[in-house]
Coordinates of C-alpha atoms in Angstrom, one line a residue:
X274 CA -67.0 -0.4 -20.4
X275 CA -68.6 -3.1 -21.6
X276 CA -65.4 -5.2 -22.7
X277 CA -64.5 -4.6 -19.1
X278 CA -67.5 -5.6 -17.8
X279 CA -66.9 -8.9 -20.2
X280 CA -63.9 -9.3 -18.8
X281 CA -64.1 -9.4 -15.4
X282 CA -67.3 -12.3 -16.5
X283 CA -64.5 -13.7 -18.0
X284 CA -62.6 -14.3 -14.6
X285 CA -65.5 -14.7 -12.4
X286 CA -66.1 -17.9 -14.5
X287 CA -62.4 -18.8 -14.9
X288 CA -62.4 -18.6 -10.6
X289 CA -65.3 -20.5 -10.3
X290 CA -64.0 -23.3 -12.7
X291 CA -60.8 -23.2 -10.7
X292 CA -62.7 -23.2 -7.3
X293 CA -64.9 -26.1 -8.4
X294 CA -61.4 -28.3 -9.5
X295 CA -60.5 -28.1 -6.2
X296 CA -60.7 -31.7 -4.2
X297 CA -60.9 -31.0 0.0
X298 CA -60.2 -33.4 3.1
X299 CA -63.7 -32.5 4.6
X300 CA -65.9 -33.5 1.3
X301 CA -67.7 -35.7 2.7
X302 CA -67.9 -34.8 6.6
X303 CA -71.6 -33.6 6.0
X304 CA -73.1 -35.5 3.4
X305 CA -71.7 -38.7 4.1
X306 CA -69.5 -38.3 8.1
X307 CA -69.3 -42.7 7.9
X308 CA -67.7 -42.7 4.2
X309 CA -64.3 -42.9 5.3
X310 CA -64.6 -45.4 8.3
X311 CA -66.5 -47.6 6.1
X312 CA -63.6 -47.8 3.1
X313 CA -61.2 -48.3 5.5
X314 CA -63.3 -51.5 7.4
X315 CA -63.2 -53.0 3.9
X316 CA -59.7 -52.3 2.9
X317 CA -58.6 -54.2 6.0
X318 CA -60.8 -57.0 5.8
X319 CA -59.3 -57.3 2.2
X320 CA -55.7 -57.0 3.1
X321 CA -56.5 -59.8 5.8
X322 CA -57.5 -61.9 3.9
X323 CA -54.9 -61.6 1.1
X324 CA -51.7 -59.3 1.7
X325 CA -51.3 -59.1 -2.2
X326 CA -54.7 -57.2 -2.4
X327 CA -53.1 -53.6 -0.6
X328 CA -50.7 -53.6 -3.7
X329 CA -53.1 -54.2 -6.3
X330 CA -55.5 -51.7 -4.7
X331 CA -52.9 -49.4 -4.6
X332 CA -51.9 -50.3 -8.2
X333 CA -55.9 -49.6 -9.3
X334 CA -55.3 -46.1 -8.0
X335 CA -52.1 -45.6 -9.8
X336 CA -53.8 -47.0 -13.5
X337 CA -56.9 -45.2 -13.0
X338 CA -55.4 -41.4 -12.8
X339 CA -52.5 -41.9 -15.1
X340 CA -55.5 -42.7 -17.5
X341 CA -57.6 -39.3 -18.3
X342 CA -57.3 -38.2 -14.7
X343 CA -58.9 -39.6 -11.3
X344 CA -62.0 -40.4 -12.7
X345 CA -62.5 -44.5 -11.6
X346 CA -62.3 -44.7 -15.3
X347 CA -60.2 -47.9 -14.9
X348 CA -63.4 -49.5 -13.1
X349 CA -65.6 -49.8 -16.0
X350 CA -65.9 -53.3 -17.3
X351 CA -66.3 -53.9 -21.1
X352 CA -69.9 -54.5 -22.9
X353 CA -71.2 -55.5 -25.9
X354 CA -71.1 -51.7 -27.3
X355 CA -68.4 -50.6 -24.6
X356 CA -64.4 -51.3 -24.9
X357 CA -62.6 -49.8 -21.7
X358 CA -59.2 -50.0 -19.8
X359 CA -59.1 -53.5 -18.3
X360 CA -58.1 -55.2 -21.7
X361 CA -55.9 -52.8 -22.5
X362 CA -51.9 -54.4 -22.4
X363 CA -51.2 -52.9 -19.2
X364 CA -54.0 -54.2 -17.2
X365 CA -55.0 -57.4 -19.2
X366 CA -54.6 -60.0 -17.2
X367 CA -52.9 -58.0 -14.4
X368 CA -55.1 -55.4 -12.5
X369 CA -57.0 -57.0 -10.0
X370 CA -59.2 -55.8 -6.8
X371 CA -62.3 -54.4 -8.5
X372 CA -64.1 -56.8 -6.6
X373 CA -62.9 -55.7 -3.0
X374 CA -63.9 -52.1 -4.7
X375 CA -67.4 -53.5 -5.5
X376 CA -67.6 -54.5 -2.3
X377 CA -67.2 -51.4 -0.5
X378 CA -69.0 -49.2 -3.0
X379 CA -72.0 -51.9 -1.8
X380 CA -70.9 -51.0 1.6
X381 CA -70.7 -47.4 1.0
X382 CA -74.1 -47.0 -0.9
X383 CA -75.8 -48.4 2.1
X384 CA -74.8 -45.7 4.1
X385 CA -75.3 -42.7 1.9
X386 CA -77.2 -43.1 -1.3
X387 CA -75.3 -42.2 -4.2
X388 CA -72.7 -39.7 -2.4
X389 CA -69.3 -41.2 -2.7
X390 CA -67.8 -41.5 -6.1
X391 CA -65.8 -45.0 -6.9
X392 CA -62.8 -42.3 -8.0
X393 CA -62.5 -41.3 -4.7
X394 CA -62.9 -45.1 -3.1
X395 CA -59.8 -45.4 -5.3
X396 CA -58.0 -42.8 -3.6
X397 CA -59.3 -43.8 0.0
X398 CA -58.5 -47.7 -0.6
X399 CA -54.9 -47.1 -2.2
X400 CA -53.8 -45.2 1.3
X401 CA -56.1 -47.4 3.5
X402 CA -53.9 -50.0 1.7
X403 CA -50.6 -48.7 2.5
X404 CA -51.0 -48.3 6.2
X405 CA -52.8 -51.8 6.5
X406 CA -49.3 -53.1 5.5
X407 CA -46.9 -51.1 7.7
X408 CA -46.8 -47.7 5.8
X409 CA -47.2 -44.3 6.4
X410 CA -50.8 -42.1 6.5
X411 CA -52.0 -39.0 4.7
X412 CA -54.9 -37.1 4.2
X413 CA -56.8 -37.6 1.2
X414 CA -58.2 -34.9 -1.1
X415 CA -62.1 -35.8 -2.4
X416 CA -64.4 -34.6 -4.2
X417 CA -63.5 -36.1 -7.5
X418 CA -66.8 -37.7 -9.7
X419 CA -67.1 -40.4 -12.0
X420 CA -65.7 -40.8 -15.6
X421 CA -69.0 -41.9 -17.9
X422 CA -66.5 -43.5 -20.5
X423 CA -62.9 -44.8 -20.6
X424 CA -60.2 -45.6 -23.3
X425 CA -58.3 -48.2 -24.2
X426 CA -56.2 -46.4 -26.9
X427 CA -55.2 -44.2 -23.9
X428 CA -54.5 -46.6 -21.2
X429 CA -51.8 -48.4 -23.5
X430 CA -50.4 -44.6 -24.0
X431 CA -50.3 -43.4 -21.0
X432 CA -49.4 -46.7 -18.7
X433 CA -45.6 -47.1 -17.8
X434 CA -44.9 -50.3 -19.4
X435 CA -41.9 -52.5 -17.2
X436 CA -39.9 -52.2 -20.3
X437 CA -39.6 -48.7 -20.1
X438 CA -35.9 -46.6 -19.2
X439 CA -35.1 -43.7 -17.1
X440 CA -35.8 -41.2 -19.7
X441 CA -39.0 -42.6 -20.8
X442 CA -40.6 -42.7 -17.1
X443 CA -39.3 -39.2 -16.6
X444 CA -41.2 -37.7 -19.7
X445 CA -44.0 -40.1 -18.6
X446 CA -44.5 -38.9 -15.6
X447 CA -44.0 -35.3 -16.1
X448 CA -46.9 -35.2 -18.6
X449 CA -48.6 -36.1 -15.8
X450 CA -46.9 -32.8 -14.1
X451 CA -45.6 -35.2 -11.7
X452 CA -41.3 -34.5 -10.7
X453 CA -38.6 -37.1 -11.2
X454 CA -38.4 -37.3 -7.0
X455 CA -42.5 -37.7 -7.1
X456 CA -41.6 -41.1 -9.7
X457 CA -39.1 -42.6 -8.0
X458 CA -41.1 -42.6 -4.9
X459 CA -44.3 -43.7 -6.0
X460 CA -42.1 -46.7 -7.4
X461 CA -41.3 -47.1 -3.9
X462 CA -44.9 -48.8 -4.2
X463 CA -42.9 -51.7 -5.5
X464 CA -42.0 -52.6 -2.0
X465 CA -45.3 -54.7 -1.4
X466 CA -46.9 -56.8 -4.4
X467 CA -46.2 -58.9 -6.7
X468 CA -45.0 -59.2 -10.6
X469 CA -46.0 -61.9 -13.2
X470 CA -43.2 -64.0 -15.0
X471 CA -43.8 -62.3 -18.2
X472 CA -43.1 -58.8 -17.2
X473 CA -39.6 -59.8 -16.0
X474 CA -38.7 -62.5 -17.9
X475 CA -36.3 -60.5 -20.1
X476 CA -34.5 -58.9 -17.2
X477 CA -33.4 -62.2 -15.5
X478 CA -32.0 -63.9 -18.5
X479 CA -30.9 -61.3 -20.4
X480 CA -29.3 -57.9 -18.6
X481 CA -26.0 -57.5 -16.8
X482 CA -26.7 -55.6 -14.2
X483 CA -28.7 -57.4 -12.1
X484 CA -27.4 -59.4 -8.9
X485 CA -26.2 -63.1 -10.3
X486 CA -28.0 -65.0 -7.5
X487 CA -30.9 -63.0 -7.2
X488 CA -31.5 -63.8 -11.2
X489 CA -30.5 -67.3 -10.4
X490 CA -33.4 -68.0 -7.5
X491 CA -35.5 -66.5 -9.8
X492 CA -35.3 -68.5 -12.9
X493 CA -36.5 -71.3 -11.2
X494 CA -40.1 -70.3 -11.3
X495 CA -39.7 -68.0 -14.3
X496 CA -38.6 -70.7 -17.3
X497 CA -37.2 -68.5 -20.6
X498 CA -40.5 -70.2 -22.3
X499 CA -44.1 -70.8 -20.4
X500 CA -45.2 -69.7 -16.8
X501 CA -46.0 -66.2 -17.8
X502 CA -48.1 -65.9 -15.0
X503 CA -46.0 -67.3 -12.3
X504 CA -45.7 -64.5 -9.3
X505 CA -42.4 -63.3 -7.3
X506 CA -42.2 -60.8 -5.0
X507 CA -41.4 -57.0 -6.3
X508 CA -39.4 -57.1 -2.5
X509 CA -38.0 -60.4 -1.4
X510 CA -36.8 -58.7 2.1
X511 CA -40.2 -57.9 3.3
X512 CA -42.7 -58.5 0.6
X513 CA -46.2 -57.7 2.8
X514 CA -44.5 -54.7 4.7
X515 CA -44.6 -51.0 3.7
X516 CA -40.8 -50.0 4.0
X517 CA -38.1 -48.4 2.2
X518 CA -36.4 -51.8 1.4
X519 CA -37.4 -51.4 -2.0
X520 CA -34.3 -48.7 -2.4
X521 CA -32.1 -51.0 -0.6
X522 CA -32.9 -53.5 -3.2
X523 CA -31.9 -51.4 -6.2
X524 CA -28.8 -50.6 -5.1
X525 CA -27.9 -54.2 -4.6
X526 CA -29.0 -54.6 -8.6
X527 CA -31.8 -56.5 -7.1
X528 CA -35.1 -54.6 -8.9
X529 CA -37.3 -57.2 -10.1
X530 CA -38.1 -54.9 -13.2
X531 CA -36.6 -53.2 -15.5
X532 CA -38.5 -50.5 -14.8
X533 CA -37.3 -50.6 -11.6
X534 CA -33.5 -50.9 -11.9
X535 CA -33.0 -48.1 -13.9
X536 CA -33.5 -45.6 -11.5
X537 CA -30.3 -47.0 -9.7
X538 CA -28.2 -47.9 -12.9
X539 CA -25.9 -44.5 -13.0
X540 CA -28.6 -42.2 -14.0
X541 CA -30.3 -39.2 -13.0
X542 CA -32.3 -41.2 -10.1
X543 CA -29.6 -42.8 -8.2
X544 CA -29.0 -40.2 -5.1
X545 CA -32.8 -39.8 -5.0
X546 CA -32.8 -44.0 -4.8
X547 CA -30.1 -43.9 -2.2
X548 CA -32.0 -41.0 0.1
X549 CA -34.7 -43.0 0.4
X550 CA -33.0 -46.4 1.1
X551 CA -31.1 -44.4 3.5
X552 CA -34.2 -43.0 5.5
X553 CA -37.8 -44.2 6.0
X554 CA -38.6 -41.1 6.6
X555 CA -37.4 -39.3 3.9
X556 CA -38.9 -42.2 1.7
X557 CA -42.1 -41.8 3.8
X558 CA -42.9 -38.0 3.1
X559 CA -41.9 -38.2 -0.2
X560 CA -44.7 -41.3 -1.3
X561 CA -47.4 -39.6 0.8
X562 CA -46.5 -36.0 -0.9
X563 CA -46.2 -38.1 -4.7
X564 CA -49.9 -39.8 -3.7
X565 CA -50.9 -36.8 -3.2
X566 CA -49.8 -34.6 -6.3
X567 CA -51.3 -38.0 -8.2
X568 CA -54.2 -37.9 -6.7
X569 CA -54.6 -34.2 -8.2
X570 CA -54.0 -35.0 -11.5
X571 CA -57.4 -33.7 -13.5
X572 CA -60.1 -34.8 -11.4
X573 CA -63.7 -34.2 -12.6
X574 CA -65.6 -31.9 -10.3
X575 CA -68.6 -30.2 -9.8
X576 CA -71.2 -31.4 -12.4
X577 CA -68.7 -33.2 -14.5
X578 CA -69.0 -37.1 -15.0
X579 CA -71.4 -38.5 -12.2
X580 CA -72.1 -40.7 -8.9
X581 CA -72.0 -43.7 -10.1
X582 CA -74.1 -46.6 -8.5
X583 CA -72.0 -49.8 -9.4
X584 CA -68.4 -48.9 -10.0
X585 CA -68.1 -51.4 -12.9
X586 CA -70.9 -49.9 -15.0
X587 CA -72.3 -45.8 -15.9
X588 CA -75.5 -45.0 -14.7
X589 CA -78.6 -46.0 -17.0

């Protein structure tokens, strides 16, 4: 009787932990009802002001849960005593936004004291970001707290580099319990932002199957030695609009990346790639559902990790 009564303790706590994992639309509709109106004023003030920004916010969303779950993990800036994500190889140099973030966790802690964690600002910005540029809507699951530490080590494991082929993304991103069809759409965030010179360097001078003229126009501000950070377009149709041309663009050999080509290149990807170039709304309901699912991947909850006041920085 008393193993059974051990049990069923057992899964009463093993409910509850599952119960308190669980992220909902409505987190905030009574402790902060303004939360959501005020993320969104600040996304599209940003995105005004710079079109590039909705793709790095986006991005910041992407590199924070791939890293040890949804946790704003990727916000924490480095100390004396304190080594996080930003230097590691993937973001060095390259994230960008924390600032706009920063700015809205300001604007978010006026209206409700300590309420709104920065993971779930992430979350919030990334979609604000996508339909500020032309793309689709969907709701966002919150509820996820703060990360009190990050890891370096982890974000250069667990980070996509663009060097990266079809097999490796796929194992990649199922670790993350995420499907091939949830990959290749969330690549589809590829069809706003930008890429540095040194992340595509390679491809232009050096693989076959890549369109000759597109590698051509693109060498010009891309030399084989110096301009790392020079910028092009990860969509040259329609590089500040949310659309499906990214797909379009693959199948024409024109993926900026390597990363990107391979999932049009003869592979396991390629009716997937030509769905989506072949309808928005196909492409549409597949990123919003693959946002989702990433937004779920192990969020703290409950009493796990904290509120943090400054994004950048743990509580003292």
């Amino acid at each position: 009787m008393a193993s059974a009564s051990r049990l069923g303790l057992v899964v009463l706590v093993a409910m509850a932990s599952a119960a308190s994992a669980q992220l909902s639309s409505t987190f905030y509709d009574t402790s902060c009802p303004n939360a959501l109106a005020t993320i969104k004023a600040g996304v599209t003030t940003a995105v005004q002001n710079e079109a590039r920004m909705g793709a790095s916010l986006v991005r910041l969303h992407f590199h924070d849960c791939f890293v040890d779950g949804c946790d704003g993990s990727v916000l924490l800036a480095d100390t004396g005593s304190f080594i996080g994500e930003q230097g590691a190889a993937p973001n060095n140099n390259s994230i960008r936004g924390m600032n706009v973030i920063d700015n809205i966790k300001t604007q978010v802690e006026a209206v409700c004291k300590q309420t709104v964690s920065c993971a779930d600002i992430l979350a919030v910005a990334a979609r604000d970001s996508v339909v500020a540029l032309g793309g689709p809507t969907w709701t966002v699951l919150l509820g996820r707290r703060d990360s009190t530490t990050a890891s370096k080590t982890n974000a250069e494991n667990d980070l996509p580099p663009p060097t990266f082929d079809l097999q490796n993304l796929t194992t990649l991103f199922g670790n993350k319990q995420l499907s091939m069809t949830d990959m290749v759409a969330l690549s589809g965030a590829h069809t706003i932002g930008q890429s540095q010179c040194r992340f595509f360097r390679n491809r232009i001078y050096n693989e076959t199957n890549i369109n000759t003229t597109f590698a051509t126009s693109l060498r010009a501000n891309c030399p084989q030695s110096g301009g790392d950070s020079s910028l092009a377009p990860l969509d040259t149709q329609t590089p500040n609009g949310f659309d499906n041309a990214y797909y379009t663009n693959l199948m024409s050999q024109k993926g900026l990346l390597h990363s990107d080509q391979v999932l049009f290149n003869g592979g396991g990807a390629d009716n997937t790639v030509r769905s989506f170039a072949s309808s928005a709304a196909t492409f549409n309901s597949a990123f919003t559902t693959a946002m989702v699912n990433m937004g779920n991947i192990a969020p703290k909850t409950g009493t796990q990790g904290q509120i943090r006041l400054v994004c950048s920085k743990v509580n003292s």
